[in-house]
Short mmCIF file of C-alpha atoms in Angstrom, two decimals:
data_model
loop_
_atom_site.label_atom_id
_atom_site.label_comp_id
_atom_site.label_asym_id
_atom_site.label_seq_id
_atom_site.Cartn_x
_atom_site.Cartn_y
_atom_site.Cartn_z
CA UNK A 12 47.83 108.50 44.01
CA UNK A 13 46.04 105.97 46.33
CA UNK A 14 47.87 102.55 47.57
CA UNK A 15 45.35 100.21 47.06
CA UNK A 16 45.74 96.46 48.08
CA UNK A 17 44.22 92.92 47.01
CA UNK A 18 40.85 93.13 48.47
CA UNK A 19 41.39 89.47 49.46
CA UNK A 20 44.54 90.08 51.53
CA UNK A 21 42.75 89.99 54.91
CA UNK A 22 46.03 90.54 56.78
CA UNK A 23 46.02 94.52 55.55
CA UNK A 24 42.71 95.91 56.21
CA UNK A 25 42.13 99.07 53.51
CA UNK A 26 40.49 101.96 54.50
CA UNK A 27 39.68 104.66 51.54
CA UNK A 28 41.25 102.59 49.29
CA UNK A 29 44.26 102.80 51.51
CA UNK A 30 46.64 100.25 52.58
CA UNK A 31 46.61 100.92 56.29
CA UNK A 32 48.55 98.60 57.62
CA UNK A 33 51.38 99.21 54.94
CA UNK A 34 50.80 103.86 55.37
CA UNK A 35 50.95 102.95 59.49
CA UNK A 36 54.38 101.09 59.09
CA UNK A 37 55.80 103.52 56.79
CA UNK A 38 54.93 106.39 59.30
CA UNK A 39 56.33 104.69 62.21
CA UNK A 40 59.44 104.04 60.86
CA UNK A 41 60.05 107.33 59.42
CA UNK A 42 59.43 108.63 62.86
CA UNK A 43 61.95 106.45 64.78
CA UNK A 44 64.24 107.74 62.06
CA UNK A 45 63.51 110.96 63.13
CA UNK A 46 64.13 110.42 66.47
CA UNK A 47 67.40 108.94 66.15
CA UNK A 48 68.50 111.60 63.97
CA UNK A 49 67.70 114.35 66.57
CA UNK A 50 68.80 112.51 69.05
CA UNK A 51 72.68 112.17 66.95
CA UNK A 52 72.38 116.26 66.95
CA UNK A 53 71.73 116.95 70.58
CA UNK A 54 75.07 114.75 70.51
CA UNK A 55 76.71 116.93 68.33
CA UNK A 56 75.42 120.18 70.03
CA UNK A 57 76.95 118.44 73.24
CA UNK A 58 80.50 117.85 72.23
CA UNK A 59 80.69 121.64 70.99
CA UNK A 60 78.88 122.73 74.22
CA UNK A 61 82.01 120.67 75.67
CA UNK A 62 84.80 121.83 73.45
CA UNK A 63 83.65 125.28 74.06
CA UNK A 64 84.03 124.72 78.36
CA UNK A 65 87.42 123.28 77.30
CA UNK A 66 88.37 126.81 75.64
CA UNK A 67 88.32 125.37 72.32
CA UNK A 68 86.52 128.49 69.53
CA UNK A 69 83.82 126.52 67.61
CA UNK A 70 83.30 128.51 65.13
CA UNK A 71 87.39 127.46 64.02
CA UNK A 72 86.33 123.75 64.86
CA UNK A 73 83.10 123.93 62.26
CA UNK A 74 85.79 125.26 59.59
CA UNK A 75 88.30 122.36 60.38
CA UNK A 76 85.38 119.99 59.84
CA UNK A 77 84.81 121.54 56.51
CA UNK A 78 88.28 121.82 55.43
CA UNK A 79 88.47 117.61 56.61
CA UNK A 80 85.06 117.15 53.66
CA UNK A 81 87.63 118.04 50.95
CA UNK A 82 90.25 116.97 48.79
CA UNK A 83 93.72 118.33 49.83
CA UNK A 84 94.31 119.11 46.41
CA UNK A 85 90.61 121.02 46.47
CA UNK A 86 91.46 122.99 49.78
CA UNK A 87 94.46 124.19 47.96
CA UNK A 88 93.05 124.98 44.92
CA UNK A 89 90.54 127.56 46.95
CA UNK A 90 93.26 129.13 48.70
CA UNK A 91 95.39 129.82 46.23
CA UNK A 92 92.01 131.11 43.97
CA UNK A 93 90.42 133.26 47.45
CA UNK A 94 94.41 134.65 47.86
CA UNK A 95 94.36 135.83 44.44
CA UNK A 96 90.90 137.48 44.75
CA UNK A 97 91.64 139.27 48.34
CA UNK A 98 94.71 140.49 46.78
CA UNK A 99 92.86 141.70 43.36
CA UNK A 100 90.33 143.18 45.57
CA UNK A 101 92.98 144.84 48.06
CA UNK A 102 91.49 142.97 50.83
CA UNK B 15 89.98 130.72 73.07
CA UNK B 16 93.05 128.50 73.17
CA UNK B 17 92.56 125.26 74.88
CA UNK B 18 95.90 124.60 76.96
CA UNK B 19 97.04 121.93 79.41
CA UNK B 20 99.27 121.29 81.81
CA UNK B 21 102.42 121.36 80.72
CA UNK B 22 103.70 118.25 82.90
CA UNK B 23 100.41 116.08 81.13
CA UNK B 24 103.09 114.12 78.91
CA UNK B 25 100.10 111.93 77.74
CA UNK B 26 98.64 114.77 75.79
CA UNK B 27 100.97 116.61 73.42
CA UNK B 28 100.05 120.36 72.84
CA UNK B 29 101.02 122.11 69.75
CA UNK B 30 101.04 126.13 69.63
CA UNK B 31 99.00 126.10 73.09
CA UNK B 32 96.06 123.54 72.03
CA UNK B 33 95.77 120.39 73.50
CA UNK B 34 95.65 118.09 70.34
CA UNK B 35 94.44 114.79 71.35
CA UNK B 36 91.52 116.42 72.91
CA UNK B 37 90.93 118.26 69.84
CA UNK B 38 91.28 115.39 67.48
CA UNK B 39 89.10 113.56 69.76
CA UNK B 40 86.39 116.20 69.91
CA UNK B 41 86.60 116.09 65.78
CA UNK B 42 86.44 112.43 65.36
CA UNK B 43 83.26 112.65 67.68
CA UNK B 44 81.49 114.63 65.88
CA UNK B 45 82.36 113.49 62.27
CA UNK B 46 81.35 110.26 63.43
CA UNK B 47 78.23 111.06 64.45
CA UNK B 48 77.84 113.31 61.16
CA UNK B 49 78.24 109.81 59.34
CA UNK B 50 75.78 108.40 61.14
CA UNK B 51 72.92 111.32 61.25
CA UNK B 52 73.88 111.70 57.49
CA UNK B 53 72.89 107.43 57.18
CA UNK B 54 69.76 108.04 58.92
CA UNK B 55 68.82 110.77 56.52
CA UNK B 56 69.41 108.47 53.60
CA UNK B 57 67.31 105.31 55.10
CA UNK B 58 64.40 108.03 55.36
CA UNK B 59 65.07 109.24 51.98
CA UNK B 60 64.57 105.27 51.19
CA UNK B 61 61.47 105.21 53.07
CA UNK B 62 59.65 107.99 50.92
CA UNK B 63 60.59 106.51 47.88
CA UNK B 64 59.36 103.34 48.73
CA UNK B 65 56.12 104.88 49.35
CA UNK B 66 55.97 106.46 46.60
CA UNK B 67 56.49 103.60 44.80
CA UNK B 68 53.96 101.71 46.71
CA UNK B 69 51.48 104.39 45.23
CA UNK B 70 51.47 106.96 48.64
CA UNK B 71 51.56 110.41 48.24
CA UNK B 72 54.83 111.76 50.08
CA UNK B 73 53.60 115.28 50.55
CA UNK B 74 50.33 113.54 52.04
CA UNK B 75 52.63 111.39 54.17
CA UNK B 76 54.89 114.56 55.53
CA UNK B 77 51.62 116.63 56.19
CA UNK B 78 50.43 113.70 58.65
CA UNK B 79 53.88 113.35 60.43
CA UNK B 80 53.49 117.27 60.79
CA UNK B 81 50.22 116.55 62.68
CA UNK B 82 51.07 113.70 64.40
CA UNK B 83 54.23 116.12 66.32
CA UNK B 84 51.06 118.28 67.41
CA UNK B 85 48.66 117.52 70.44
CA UNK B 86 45.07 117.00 69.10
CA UNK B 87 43.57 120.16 70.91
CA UNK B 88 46.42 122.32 68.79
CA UNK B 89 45.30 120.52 65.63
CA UNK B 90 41.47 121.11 66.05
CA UNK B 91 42.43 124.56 67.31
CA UNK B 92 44.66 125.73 64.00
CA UNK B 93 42.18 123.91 61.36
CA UNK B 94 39.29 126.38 63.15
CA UNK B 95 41.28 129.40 62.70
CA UNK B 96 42.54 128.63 59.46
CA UNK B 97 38.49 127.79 58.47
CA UNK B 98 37.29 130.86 59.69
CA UNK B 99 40.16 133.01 58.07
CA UNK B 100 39.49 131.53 55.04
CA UNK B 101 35.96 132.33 55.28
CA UNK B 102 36.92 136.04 55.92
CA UNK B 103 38.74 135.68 52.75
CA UNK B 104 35.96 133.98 50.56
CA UNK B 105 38.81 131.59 50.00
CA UNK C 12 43.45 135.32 68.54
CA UNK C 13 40.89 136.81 66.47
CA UNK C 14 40.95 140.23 65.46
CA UNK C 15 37.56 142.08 65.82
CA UNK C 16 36.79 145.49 65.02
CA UNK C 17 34.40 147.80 66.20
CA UNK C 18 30.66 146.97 65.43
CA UNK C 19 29.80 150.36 64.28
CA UNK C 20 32.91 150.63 62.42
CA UNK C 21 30.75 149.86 58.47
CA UNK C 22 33.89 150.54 56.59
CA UNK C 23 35.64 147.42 57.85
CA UNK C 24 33.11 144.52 57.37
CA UNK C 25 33.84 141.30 59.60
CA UNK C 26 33.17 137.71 59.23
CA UNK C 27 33.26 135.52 61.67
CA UNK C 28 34.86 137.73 63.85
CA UNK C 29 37.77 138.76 61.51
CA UNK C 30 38.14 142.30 60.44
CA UNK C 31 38.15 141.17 56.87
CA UNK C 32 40.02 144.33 55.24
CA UNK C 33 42.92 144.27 57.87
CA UNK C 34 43.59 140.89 57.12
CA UNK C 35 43.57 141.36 53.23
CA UNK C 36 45.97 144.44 53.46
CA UNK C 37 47.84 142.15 55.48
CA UNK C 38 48.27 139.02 53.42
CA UNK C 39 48.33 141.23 50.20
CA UNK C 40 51.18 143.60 51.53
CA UNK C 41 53.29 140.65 52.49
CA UNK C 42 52.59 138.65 49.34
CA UNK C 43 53.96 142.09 47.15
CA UNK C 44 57.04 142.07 49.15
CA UNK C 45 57.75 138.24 48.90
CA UNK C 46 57.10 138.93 44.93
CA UNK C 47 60.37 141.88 45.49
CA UNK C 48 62.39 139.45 47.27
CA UNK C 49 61.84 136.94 44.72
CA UNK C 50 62.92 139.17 42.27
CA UNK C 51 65.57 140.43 44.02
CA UNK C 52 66.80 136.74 44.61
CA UNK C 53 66.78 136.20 40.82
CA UNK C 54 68.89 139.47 40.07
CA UNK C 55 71.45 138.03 42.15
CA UNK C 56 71.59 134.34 40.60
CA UNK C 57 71.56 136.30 36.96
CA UNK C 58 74.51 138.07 38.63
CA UNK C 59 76.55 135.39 39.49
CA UNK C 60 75.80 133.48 36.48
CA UNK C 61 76.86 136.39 34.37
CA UNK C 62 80.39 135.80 36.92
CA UNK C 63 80.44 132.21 35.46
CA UNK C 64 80.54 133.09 32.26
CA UNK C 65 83.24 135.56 32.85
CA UNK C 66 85.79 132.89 34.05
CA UNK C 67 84.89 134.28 37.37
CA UNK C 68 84.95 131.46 40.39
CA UNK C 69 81.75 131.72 42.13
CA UNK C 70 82.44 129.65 45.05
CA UNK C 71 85.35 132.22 45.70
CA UNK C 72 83.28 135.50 45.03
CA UNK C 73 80.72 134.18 47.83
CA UNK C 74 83.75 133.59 49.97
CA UNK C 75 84.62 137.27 49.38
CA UNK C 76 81.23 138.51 50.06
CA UNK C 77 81.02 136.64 53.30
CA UNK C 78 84.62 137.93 54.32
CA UNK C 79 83.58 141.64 53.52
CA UNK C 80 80.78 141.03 56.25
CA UNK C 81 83.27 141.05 58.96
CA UNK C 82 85.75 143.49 60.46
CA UNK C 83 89.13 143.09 58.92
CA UNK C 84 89.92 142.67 62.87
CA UNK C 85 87.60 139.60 62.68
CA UNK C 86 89.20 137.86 59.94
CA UNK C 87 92.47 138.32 61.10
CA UNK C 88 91.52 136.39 64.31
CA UNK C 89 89.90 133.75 62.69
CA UNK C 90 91.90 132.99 60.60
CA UNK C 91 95.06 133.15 63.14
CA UNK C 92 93.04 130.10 65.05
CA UNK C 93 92.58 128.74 62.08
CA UNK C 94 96.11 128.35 61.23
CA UNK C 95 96.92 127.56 64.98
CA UNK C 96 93.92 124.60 64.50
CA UNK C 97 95.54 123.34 61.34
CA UNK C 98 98.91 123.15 62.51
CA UNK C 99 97.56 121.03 65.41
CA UNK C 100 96.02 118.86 63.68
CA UNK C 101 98.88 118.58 60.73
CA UNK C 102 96.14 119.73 58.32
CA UNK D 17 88.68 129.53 36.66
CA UNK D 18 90.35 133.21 36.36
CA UNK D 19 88.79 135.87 34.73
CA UNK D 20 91.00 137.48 32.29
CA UNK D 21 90.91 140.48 30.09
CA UNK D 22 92.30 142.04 27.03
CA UNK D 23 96.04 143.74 27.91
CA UNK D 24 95.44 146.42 26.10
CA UNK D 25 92.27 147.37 27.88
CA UNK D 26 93.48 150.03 29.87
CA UNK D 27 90.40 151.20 31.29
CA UNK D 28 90.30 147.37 33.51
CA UNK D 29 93.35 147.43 35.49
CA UNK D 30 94.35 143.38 36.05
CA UNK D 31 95.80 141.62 39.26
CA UNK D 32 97.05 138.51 39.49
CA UNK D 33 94.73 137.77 35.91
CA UNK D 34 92.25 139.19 37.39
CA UNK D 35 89.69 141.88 35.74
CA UNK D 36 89.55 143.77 39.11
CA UNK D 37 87.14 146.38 38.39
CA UNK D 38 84.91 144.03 36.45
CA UNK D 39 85.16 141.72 40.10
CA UNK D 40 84.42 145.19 42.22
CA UNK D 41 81.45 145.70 40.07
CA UNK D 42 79.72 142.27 40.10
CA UNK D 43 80.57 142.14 44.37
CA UNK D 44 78.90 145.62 44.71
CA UNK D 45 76.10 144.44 42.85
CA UNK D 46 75.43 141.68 44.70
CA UNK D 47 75.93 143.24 48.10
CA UNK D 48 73.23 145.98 46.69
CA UNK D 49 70.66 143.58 46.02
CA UNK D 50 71.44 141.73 49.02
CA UNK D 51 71.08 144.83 50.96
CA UNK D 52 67.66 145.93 49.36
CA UNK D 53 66.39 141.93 49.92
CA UNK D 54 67.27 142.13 54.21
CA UNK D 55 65.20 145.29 54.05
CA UNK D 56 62.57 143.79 52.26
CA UNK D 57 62.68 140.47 54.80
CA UNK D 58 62.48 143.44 57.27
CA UNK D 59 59.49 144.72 56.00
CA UNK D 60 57.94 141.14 55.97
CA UNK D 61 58.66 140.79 59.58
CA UNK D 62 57.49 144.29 60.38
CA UNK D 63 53.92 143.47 58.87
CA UNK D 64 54.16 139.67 60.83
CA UNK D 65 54.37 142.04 64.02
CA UNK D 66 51.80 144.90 62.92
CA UNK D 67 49.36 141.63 62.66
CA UNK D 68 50.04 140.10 65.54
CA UNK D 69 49.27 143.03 67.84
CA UNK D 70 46.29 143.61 66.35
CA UNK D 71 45.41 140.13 67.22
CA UNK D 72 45.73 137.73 64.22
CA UNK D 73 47.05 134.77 64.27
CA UNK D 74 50.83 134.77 62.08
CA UNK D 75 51.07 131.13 62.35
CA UNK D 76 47.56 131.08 59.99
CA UNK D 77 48.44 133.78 58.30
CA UNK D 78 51.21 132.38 56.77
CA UNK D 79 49.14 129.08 56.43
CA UNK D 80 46.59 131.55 53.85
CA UNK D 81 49.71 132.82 51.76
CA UNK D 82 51.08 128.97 51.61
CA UNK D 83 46.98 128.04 50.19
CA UNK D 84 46.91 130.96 48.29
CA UNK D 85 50.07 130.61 45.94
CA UNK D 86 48.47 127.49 44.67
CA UNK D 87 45.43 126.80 42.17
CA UNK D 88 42.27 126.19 43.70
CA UNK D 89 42.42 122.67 42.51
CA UNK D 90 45.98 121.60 43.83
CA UNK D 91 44.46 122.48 47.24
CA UNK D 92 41.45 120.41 47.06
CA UNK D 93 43.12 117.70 45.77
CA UNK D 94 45.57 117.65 48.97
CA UNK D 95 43.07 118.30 51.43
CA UNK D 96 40.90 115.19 49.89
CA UNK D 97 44.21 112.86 50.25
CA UNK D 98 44.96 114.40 53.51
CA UNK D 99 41.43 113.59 54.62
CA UNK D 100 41.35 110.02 52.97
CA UNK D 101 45.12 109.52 54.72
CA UNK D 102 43.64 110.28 58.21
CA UNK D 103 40.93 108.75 58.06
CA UNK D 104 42.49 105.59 57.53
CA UNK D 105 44.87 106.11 60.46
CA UNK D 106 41.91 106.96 62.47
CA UNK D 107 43.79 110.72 63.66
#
């Protein structure tokens, strides 16, 4: 469980027999990750905060996005399956 | 809900009342940055596994980036509640 | 933040502050229901498993459920803009 | 991916190869037990706000349930590595 390192390595100190230098860095770059990644959805939250002043519906844009993950072929296929169910279903 | 524009804007074609380019612009945007937030969540991925295979403990590791989001008066404060509630409980 | 009961109250005993029995009716009530959910989460998997092996699609059943949610009114609407996004976009 | 059934069943009417009734049943099911599992997450939340106002802290409270759904030893083992891990980061 613990990260140990060559106790002769003097360039990584080791605390508890952990590899501090080595835990610190892999911490720190984990959070900038972090960062970045929030940062990419306040973006995202932004450009439907402005599609939605521009009278765009975002809830129909989030299902276009969807539909744009799949096959053509696949999008079809549900359709055609959900058309048959509605209509089984009397929906 | 339906984004229109003027109908004399011959730059940007509109199709059953929505503007399109803005639209396809607005859905490029964010499926870009999609890509992107979806890379970042891979290269942290990357960085817990080479923890782990530097002999860290990843649930160790996401316990102290828990902490480290907190302000060290909040931290001291919930470990003293949680110790005395566990006292309550004889736990 | 810490519950306290009344001094003289001797059928409620209190440690550290904490009326000890409120707190374990608490934590006990909550952990039965979360055991119900549970269960109740596990009925439903068994159900749509027992869909699978039908020749059922389950993909499209959860489709169905999420459509019966909403006021036929509601679908209709979305799935107008839908249509209207779609063409738009030549999707 | 469609659900068939026998043709001379005549008790299970068929759509479109569908075996609607055997469809209606497993969707009613489901929506039942989703049903009874929102009242139960009702409940939960009920007994969340019965604690707080009288005074307990729900953020520790759910810390206990989190402890308690694990053997004694699984939590002194993480709270030694947790201890060892901040320690060496000096938090």
């Amino acid at each position: 469980m613990l990260a140990t390192v060559d106790q002769h390595d003097d360039t990584s100190p080791e605390i508890g027999g952990i590899a501090v230098d080595r835990l610190r860095s892999i911490i720190e770059r984990v959070e900038r990750l972090e960062e970045e990644r929030k940062a990419l959805s306040g973006d995202i939250k932004d450009i439907f905060a402005e599609a939605k002043s521009a009278g765009f519906d975002v809830r129909t844009i989030k299902q276009i996005l969807k539909l744009r993950r799949l096959e053509p072929s696949a999008i079809e296929e549900q359709e055609t399956l959900l058309d048959i169910y509605r209509r089984a279903l009397g929906m």
